[in-house]
Short mmCIF file of C-alpha atoms in Angstrom, two decimals:
data_model
loop_
_atom_site.label_atom_id
_atom_site.label_comp_id
_atom_site.label_asym_id
_atom_site.label_seq_id
_atom_site.Cartn_x
_atom_site.Cartn_y
_atom_site.Cartn_z
CA MET A 240 136.50 -40.35 161.15
CA ASP A 241 135.35 -37.46 163.24
CA GLN A 242 131.71 -38.51 163.26
CA LYS A 243 130.21 -40.51 166.08
CA ALA A 244 129.25 -44.06 165.12
CA PHE A 245 125.53 -44.76 164.69
CA GLN A 246 125.73 -47.42 167.41
CA ASP A 247 127.34 -45.02 169.88
CA GLN A 248 124.20 -42.92 169.68
CA TYR A 249 121.78 -45.72 170.60
CA LYS A 250 120.22 -45.38 174.02
CA ASP A 251 121.78 -47.54 176.72
CA GLN A 252 118.83 -49.96 176.81
CA TYR A 253 119.36 -50.72 173.10
CA SER A 254 123.12 -51.12 173.42
CA VAL A 255 123.38 -54.71 174.63
CA CYS A 256 123.16 -56.27 171.15
CA TYR A 257 125.77 -58.97 170.55
CA GLY A 258 126.48 -57.54 167.11
CA CYS A 259 126.63 -53.82 167.78
CA GLY A 260 126.00 -52.98 171.42
CA ARG A 261 128.75 -50.86 172.97
CA LEU A 262 127.64 -52.24 176.37
CA ASN A 263 128.01 -55.92 175.39
CA PRO A 264 131.61 -56.80 176.30
CA HIS A 265 131.34 -60.24 174.66
CA GLY A 266 129.98 -58.93 171.37
CA LEU A 267 131.30 -57.68 168.05
CA GLN A 268 130.71 -53.97 168.74
CA ILE A 269 130.58 -53.00 165.08
CA LYS A 270 130.62 -49.28 164.23
CA SER A 271 128.87 -47.68 161.27
CA TYR A 272 129.26 -44.17 159.83
CA TRP A 273 127.97 -42.06 156.97
CA ASP A 274 130.16 -41.58 153.94
CA GLY A 275 127.96 -39.30 151.84
CA ASP A 276 124.83 -41.26 151.01
CA GLU A 277 126.45 -44.59 151.80
CA SER A 278 127.00 -46.07 155.23
CA VAL A 279 130.32 -47.71 155.92
CA CYS A 280 131.59 -50.17 158.53
CA GLN A 281 135.02 -51.71 158.85
CA PHE A 282 135.35 -54.91 160.83
CA MET A 283 138.43 -57.00 161.48
CA PRO A 284 137.48 -60.66 162.04
CA GLU A 285 139.18 -62.52 164.86
CA ALA A 286 141.21 -65.68 164.33
CA HIS A 287 138.44 -67.89 165.72
CA HIS A 288 135.81 -66.51 163.33
CA THR A 289 136.75 -69.22 160.84
CA ALA A 290 134.62 -71.16 158.39
CA ILE A 291 137.48 -73.27 157.10
CA GLU A 292 141.06 -72.30 157.71
CA GLY A 293 141.83 -68.93 156.17
CA TYR A 294 138.26 -67.80 155.58
CA VAL A 295 135.57 -65.99 157.54
CA TYR A 296 132.52 -67.80 158.88
CA GLY A 297 129.32 -67.01 156.95
CA GLY A 298 127.34 -66.49 160.15
CA LEU A 299 129.70 -63.68 161.16
CA ILE A 300 129.23 -62.10 157.75
CA ALA A 301 125.45 -62.35 158.18
CA SER A 302 125.77 -60.82 161.66
CA VAL A 303 127.73 -57.74 160.61
CA ILE A 304 125.44 -57.23 157.60
CA ASP A 305 122.44 -57.45 159.94
CA CYS A 306 123.67 -54.84 162.43
CA HIS A 307 125.11 -52.53 159.78
CA GLY A 308 121.71 -52.72 158.06
CA THR A 309 119.59 -51.88 161.11
CA GLY A 310 122.06 -49.15 162.08
CA THR A 311 121.84 -47.64 158.60
CA ALA A 312 118.04 -47.82 158.78
CA ALA A 313 118.00 -45.95 162.10
CA ALA A 314 120.45 -43.30 160.89
CA THR A 315 118.35 -42.87 157.73
CA ALA A 316 115.14 -42.40 159.69
CA TYR A 317 116.75 -39.63 161.78
CA ARG A 318 118.20 -38.03 158.65
CA GLU A 319 114.81 -38.08 156.92
CA ALA A 320 113.22 -36.51 160.00
CA GLY A 321 115.89 -33.80 160.04
CA ARG A 322 116.87 -34.80 163.56
CA SER A 323 120.16 -35.69 165.19
CA MET A 324 120.58 -39.37 166.00
CA GLY A 325 119.65 -40.23 169.55
CA SER A 326 117.16 -37.36 169.89
CA GLU A 327 113.66 -38.09 171.18
CA PRO A 328 111.39 -39.74 170.21
CA ASP A 329 113.62 -42.73 169.70
CA LEU A 330 113.88 -44.35 166.25
CA ARG A 331 115.22 -47.87 166.65
CA PHE A 332 114.95 -50.66 164.10
CA VAL A 333 114.78 -54.43 164.18
CA THR A 334 115.33 -56.90 161.37
CA ALA A 335 112.29 -58.27 159.56
CA SER A 336 114.35 -60.22 157.05
CA LEU A 337 117.96 -60.77 156.12
CA HIS A 338 119.34 -62.13 152.86
CA VAL A 339 122.99 -62.82 152.11
CA ASP A 340 124.56 -64.05 148.86
CA TYR A 341 128.06 -65.42 149.41
CA LEU A 342 129.97 -64.64 146.23
CA ARG A 343 133.47 -65.78 147.16
CA PRO A 344 135.33 -66.82 150.33
CA THR A 345 136.19 -63.88 152.59
CA PRO A 346 139.80 -63.89 153.79
CA ILE A 347 140.17 -63.84 157.57
CA ASP A 348 143.47 -61.94 157.66
CA ALA A 349 142.14 -58.59 156.45
CA PRO A 350 139.48 -56.07 157.49
CA MET A 351 136.09 -56.41 155.85
CA GLU A 352 134.46 -53.23 154.57
CA LEU A 353 130.68 -53.02 154.40
CA ARG A 354 129.01 -50.31 152.35
CA GLY A 355 125.27 -49.81 152.73
CA LYS A 356 122.79 -48.09 150.42
CA VAL A 357 119.20 -47.32 151.24
CA GLU A 358 117.01 -48.91 148.59
CA GLU A 359 113.58 -48.00 149.89
CA ILE A 360 111.88 -46.11 152.70
CA LYS A 361 108.21 -46.90 153.17
CA GLY A 362 106.37 -46.09 156.36
CA ARG A 363 108.11 -47.85 159.23
CA LYS A 364 110.23 -49.96 156.85
CA VAL A 365 113.70 -49.24 155.47
CA ILE A 366 115.41 -51.60 153.01
CA VAL A 367 119.20 -51.48 152.93
CA SER A 368 121.49 -53.25 150.47
CA ILE A 369 125.02 -53.95 151.62
CA ALA A 370 128.18 -54.98 149.78
CA LEU A 371 130.92 -56.61 151.85
CA SER A 372 134.45 -56.38 150.45
CA SER A 373 137.82 -57.65 151.54
CA LYS A 374 141.16 -57.03 149.86
CA GLY A 375 139.39 -54.98 147.19
CA LYS A 376 136.93 -57.66 146.11
CA VAL A 377 133.22 -57.93 146.86
CA CYS A 378 132.82 -61.20 148.76
CA ALA A 379 129.17 -61.01 149.83
CA LYS A 380 126.05 -58.99 149.12
CA GLY A 381 123.25 -58.59 151.59
CA GLN A 382 119.83 -57.08 151.96
CA VAL A 383 118.28 -56.11 155.27
CA VAL A 384 114.60 -55.28 155.62
CA ALA A 385 114.46 -53.25 158.82
CA VAL A 386 111.33 -52.09 160.57
CA GLN A 387 110.84 -49.66 163.42
CA MET A 388 110.77 -51.52 166.68
CA PRO A 389 107.21 -52.33 167.81
CA ASP A 390 106.16 -50.42 170.92
CA LYS A 391 105.70 -53.66 172.88
CA LEU A 392 109.44 -54.30 172.60
CA LYS A 393 110.49 -50.83 173.66
CA ARG A 394 112.49 -50.48 176.81
CA ASP A 395 111.92 -47.13 178.50
CA MET B 62 119.82 -89.31 170.87
CA ASP B 63 121.94 -92.32 170.11
CA GLN B 64 123.00 -91.06 166.68
CA LYS B 65 126.24 -89.22 166.12
CA ALA B 66 125.77 -85.54 165.21
CA PHE B 67 126.38 -84.60 161.57
CA GLN B 68 129.10 -82.18 162.66
CA ASP B 69 130.91 -84.84 164.69
CA GLN B 70 131.43 -86.75 161.44
CA TYR B 71 133.13 -83.88 159.57
CA LYS B 72 136.81 -84.39 158.92
CA ASP B 73 139.12 -82.54 161.30
CA GLN B 74 140.12 -79.95 158.68
CA TYR B 75 136.46 -78.94 158.29
CA SER B 76 135.80 -78.82 162.01
CA VAL B 77 137.11 -75.35 162.86
CA CYS B 78 133.92 -73.51 161.86
CA TYR B 79 132.81 -70.93 164.43
CA GLY B 80 129.23 -72.12 164.11
CA CYS B 81 129.61 -75.88 164.13
CA GLY B 82 133.23 -76.98 164.42
CA ARG B 83 133.86 -79.36 167.28
CA LEU B 84 137.50 -78.19 167.22
CA ASN B 85 136.70 -74.48 167.60
CA PRO B 86 136.67 -73.90 171.37
CA HIS B 87 135.36 -70.33 170.95
CA GLY B 88 132.48 -71.30 168.69
CA LEU B 89 128.87 -72.35 169.01
CA GLN B 90 129.46 -76.07 168.33
CA ILE B 91 125.91 -76.73 167.18
CA LYS B 92 124.86 -80.36 166.70
CA SER B 93 122.37 -81.63 164.13
CA TYR B 94 120.67 -85.03 163.86
CA TRP B 95 118.14 -86.80 161.70
CA ASP B 96 114.61 -87.19 163.00
CA GLY B 97 113.05 -89.17 160.16
CA ASP B 98 113.18 -86.95 157.08
CA GLU B 99 113.72 -83.81 159.11
CA SER B 100 116.96 -82.63 160.64
CA VAL B 101 116.85 -81.26 164.14
CA CYS B 102 119.17 -79.09 166.24
CA GLN B 103 118.66 -77.79 169.74
CA PHE B 104 120.68 -74.78 170.82
CA MET B 105 120.62 -72.92 174.13
CA PRO B 106 121.61 -69.28 173.63
CA GLU B 107 123.99 -67.75 176.14
CA ALA B 108 123.14 -64.69 178.21
CA HIS B 109 125.35 -62.43 176.07
CA HIS B 110 123.65 -63.47 172.81
CA THR B 111 121.17 -60.63 173.28
CA ALA B 112 119.48 -58.38 170.73
CA ILE B 113 117.62 -56.35 173.32
CA GLU B 114 117.20 -57.56 176.86
CA GLY B 115 115.33 -60.86 176.95
CA TYR B 116 115.63 -61.72 173.26
CA VAL B 117 118.11 -63.52 171.04
CA TYR B 118 120.32 -61.63 168.58
CA GLY B 119 119.26 -62.07 164.95
CA GLY B 120 122.83 -62.73 163.83
CA LEU B 121 123.01 -65.74 166.15
CA ILE B 122 119.75 -67.02 164.68
CA ALA B 123 121.18 -66.58 161.16
CA SER B 124 124.35 -68.39 162.27
CA VAL B 125 122.65 -71.49 163.65
CA ILE B 126 120.32 -71.63 160.63
CA ASP B 127 123.38 -71.41 158.36
CA CYS B 128 125.29 -74.28 159.98
CA HIS B 129 122.22 -76.45 160.49
CA GLY B 130 121.49 -75.93 156.80
CA THR B 131 124.93 -76.87 155.49
CA GLY B 132 125.04 -79.81 157.90
CA THR B 133 121.66 -81.02 156.66
CA ALA B 134 122.85 -80.63 153.07
CA ALA B 135 125.94 -82.76 153.74
CA ALA B 136 123.97 -85.44 155.58
CA THR B 137 121.46 -85.50 152.72
CA ALA B 138 124.17 -85.95 150.09
CA TYR B 139 125.58 -88.95 151.96
CA ARG B 140 122.10 -90.39 152.43
CA GLU B 141 121.32 -89.99 148.72
CA ALA B 142 124.62 -91.68 147.87
CA GLY B 143 123.80 -94.55 150.22
CA ARG B 144 126.99 -93.90 152.16
CA SER B 145 127.74 -93.34 155.82
CA MET B 146 128.62 -89.77 156.72
CA GLY B 147 132.33 -89.15 156.82
CA SER B 148 133.15 -91.87 154.28
CA GLU B 149 135.36 -91.02 151.30
CA PRO B 150 135.13 -89.17 148.99
CA ASP B 151 134.24 -86.29 151.24
CA LEU B 152 130.92 -84.44 150.73
CA ARG B 153 131.17 -81.04 152.39
CA PHE B 154 128.95 -78.05 151.71
CA VAL B 155 129.31 -74.28 151.85
CA THR B 156 126.60 -71.64 151.85
CA ALA B 157 125.74 -69.96 148.57
CA SER B 158 122.90 -67.94 150.05
CA LEU B 159 121.07 -67.54 153.32
CA HIS B 160 117.67 -66.02 153.91
CA VAL B 161 116.01 -65.48 157.29
CA ASP B 162 112.55 -64.10 158.05
CA TYR B 163 112.23 -63.00 161.67
CA LEU B 164 108.62 -63.63 162.62
CA ARG B 165 108.66 -62.78 166.31
CA PRO B 166 111.27 -62.10 169.00
CA THR B 167 113.05 -65.26 170.18
CA PRO B 168 113.25 -65.57 173.98
CA ILE B 169 116.79 -65.92 175.30
CA ASP B 170 115.90 -68.01 178.34
CA ALA B 171 114.88 -71.19 176.50
CA PRO B 172 116.43 -73.61 174.02
CA MET B 173 115.79 -72.94 170.36
CA GLU B 174 114.79 -75.90 168.21
CA LEU B 175 115.61 -75.88 164.52
CA ARG B 176 113.90 -78.30 162.16
CA GLY B 177 115.22 -78.61 158.62
CA LYS B 178 113.56 -79.99 155.50
CA VAL B 179 115.25 -80.61 152.20
CA GLU B 180 113.37 -78.68 149.54
CA GLU B 181 115.49 -79.50 146.49
CA ILE B 182 118.52 -81.51 145.44
CA LYS B 183 119.99 -80.53 142.08
CA GLY B 184 123.49 -81.49 141.06
CA ARG B 185 125.90 -80.06 143.63
CA LYS B 186 123.17 -77.90 145.22
CA VAL B 187 120.89 -78.69 148.15
CA ILE B 188 118.21 -76.27 149.34
CA VAL B 189 117.13 -76.61 152.96
CA SER B 190 114.26 -74.79 154.67
CA ILE B 191 114.47 -74.39 158.42
CA ALA B 192 111.93 -73.42 161.07
CA LEU B 193 113.28 -72.12 164.37
CA SER B 194 111.00 -72.44 167.38
CA SER B 195 111.24 -71.47 171.00
CA LYS B 196 108.71 -72.16 173.75
CA GLY B 197 106.50 -73.89 171.18
CA LYS B 198 106.25 -70.98 168.74
CA VAL B 199 107.97 -70.57 165.38
CA CYS B 200 110.10 -67.42 165.75
CA ALA B 201 112.08 -67.47 162.50
CA LYS B 202 112.09 -69.24 159.16
CA GLY B 203 115.18 -69.67 157.06
CA GLN B 204 116.35 -71.00 153.75
CA VAL B 205 119.90 -72.13 153.05
CA VAL B 206 121.16 -72.77 149.53
CA ALA B 207 124.16 -75.03 150.07
CA VAL B 208 126.60 -76.14 147.40
CA GLN B 209 129.31 -78.73 147.49
CA MET B 210 132.60 -77.14 148.42
CA PRO B 211 134.65 -76.21 145.35
CA ASP B 212 137.83 -78.29 145.01
CA LYS B 213 140.00 -75.18 145.31
CA LEU B 214 138.80 -74.73 148.89
CA LYS B 215 139.34 -78.33 149.90
CA ARG B 216 141.84 -79.07 152.60
CA ASP B 217 143.43 -82.48 152.22
#
């Protein structure tokens, strides 16, 4: 894709997240992009991300859904404001709640694709629903309620 | 504690989980124990488990809630059956759904304590609610719906 990932447009001080921070060398460094009105993220699990042999750990699935959700919320807020991502003032989101339904085991030997849809935008809150597929089948569905980061947490 | 952790009584083939498998050297290796009718787990986050500087990543919180929940479900099923954990036939649980409400940022420089309570036992399903505290304050609340592992996933 020729777009820049949402996460590559976060300010440096918000780029240490274990799930999506480009400056966290130990982390997952997921990358999310627009595909029309949906957001998309591909992530290849590592061999040690097992639940039982052959299948992906549910906590990893929750983690990528979480970061893809907050990333989609931030990108949506910029889009709604008619601004390019990363422009000032900063629009950065944190997770208020996360829900994941595990529909079937997710194979560990294939990339997972997450597709996000914005369900609701209300004030500082954005609700994103996410379907996670692998090998052409939806394996998990998630919902992230993201809220704009409170000022007291901001790092300037 | 002089008890053996729930996870240290899982069979070897179910001990490769990234969150709780004692045989996964890359994983979190969480340990859960009974404290009366509650299950308890202490986990010290590592420096790279950041969300933003100073605070724990929400995906890690979801991960420890997930594994503490399925561990509590398994321990409960053995307790209900009047059997010692690890005895045959095996009672191992997977996550059907996971919900986490993030109430306040979780400091990264202190151990997190998770306390689980069994809310419901119905057939092959056990529902566990979990409160995660740090520095004496509840930072997140979770609910895990765990179901006995389907036979097709069993590794014998």
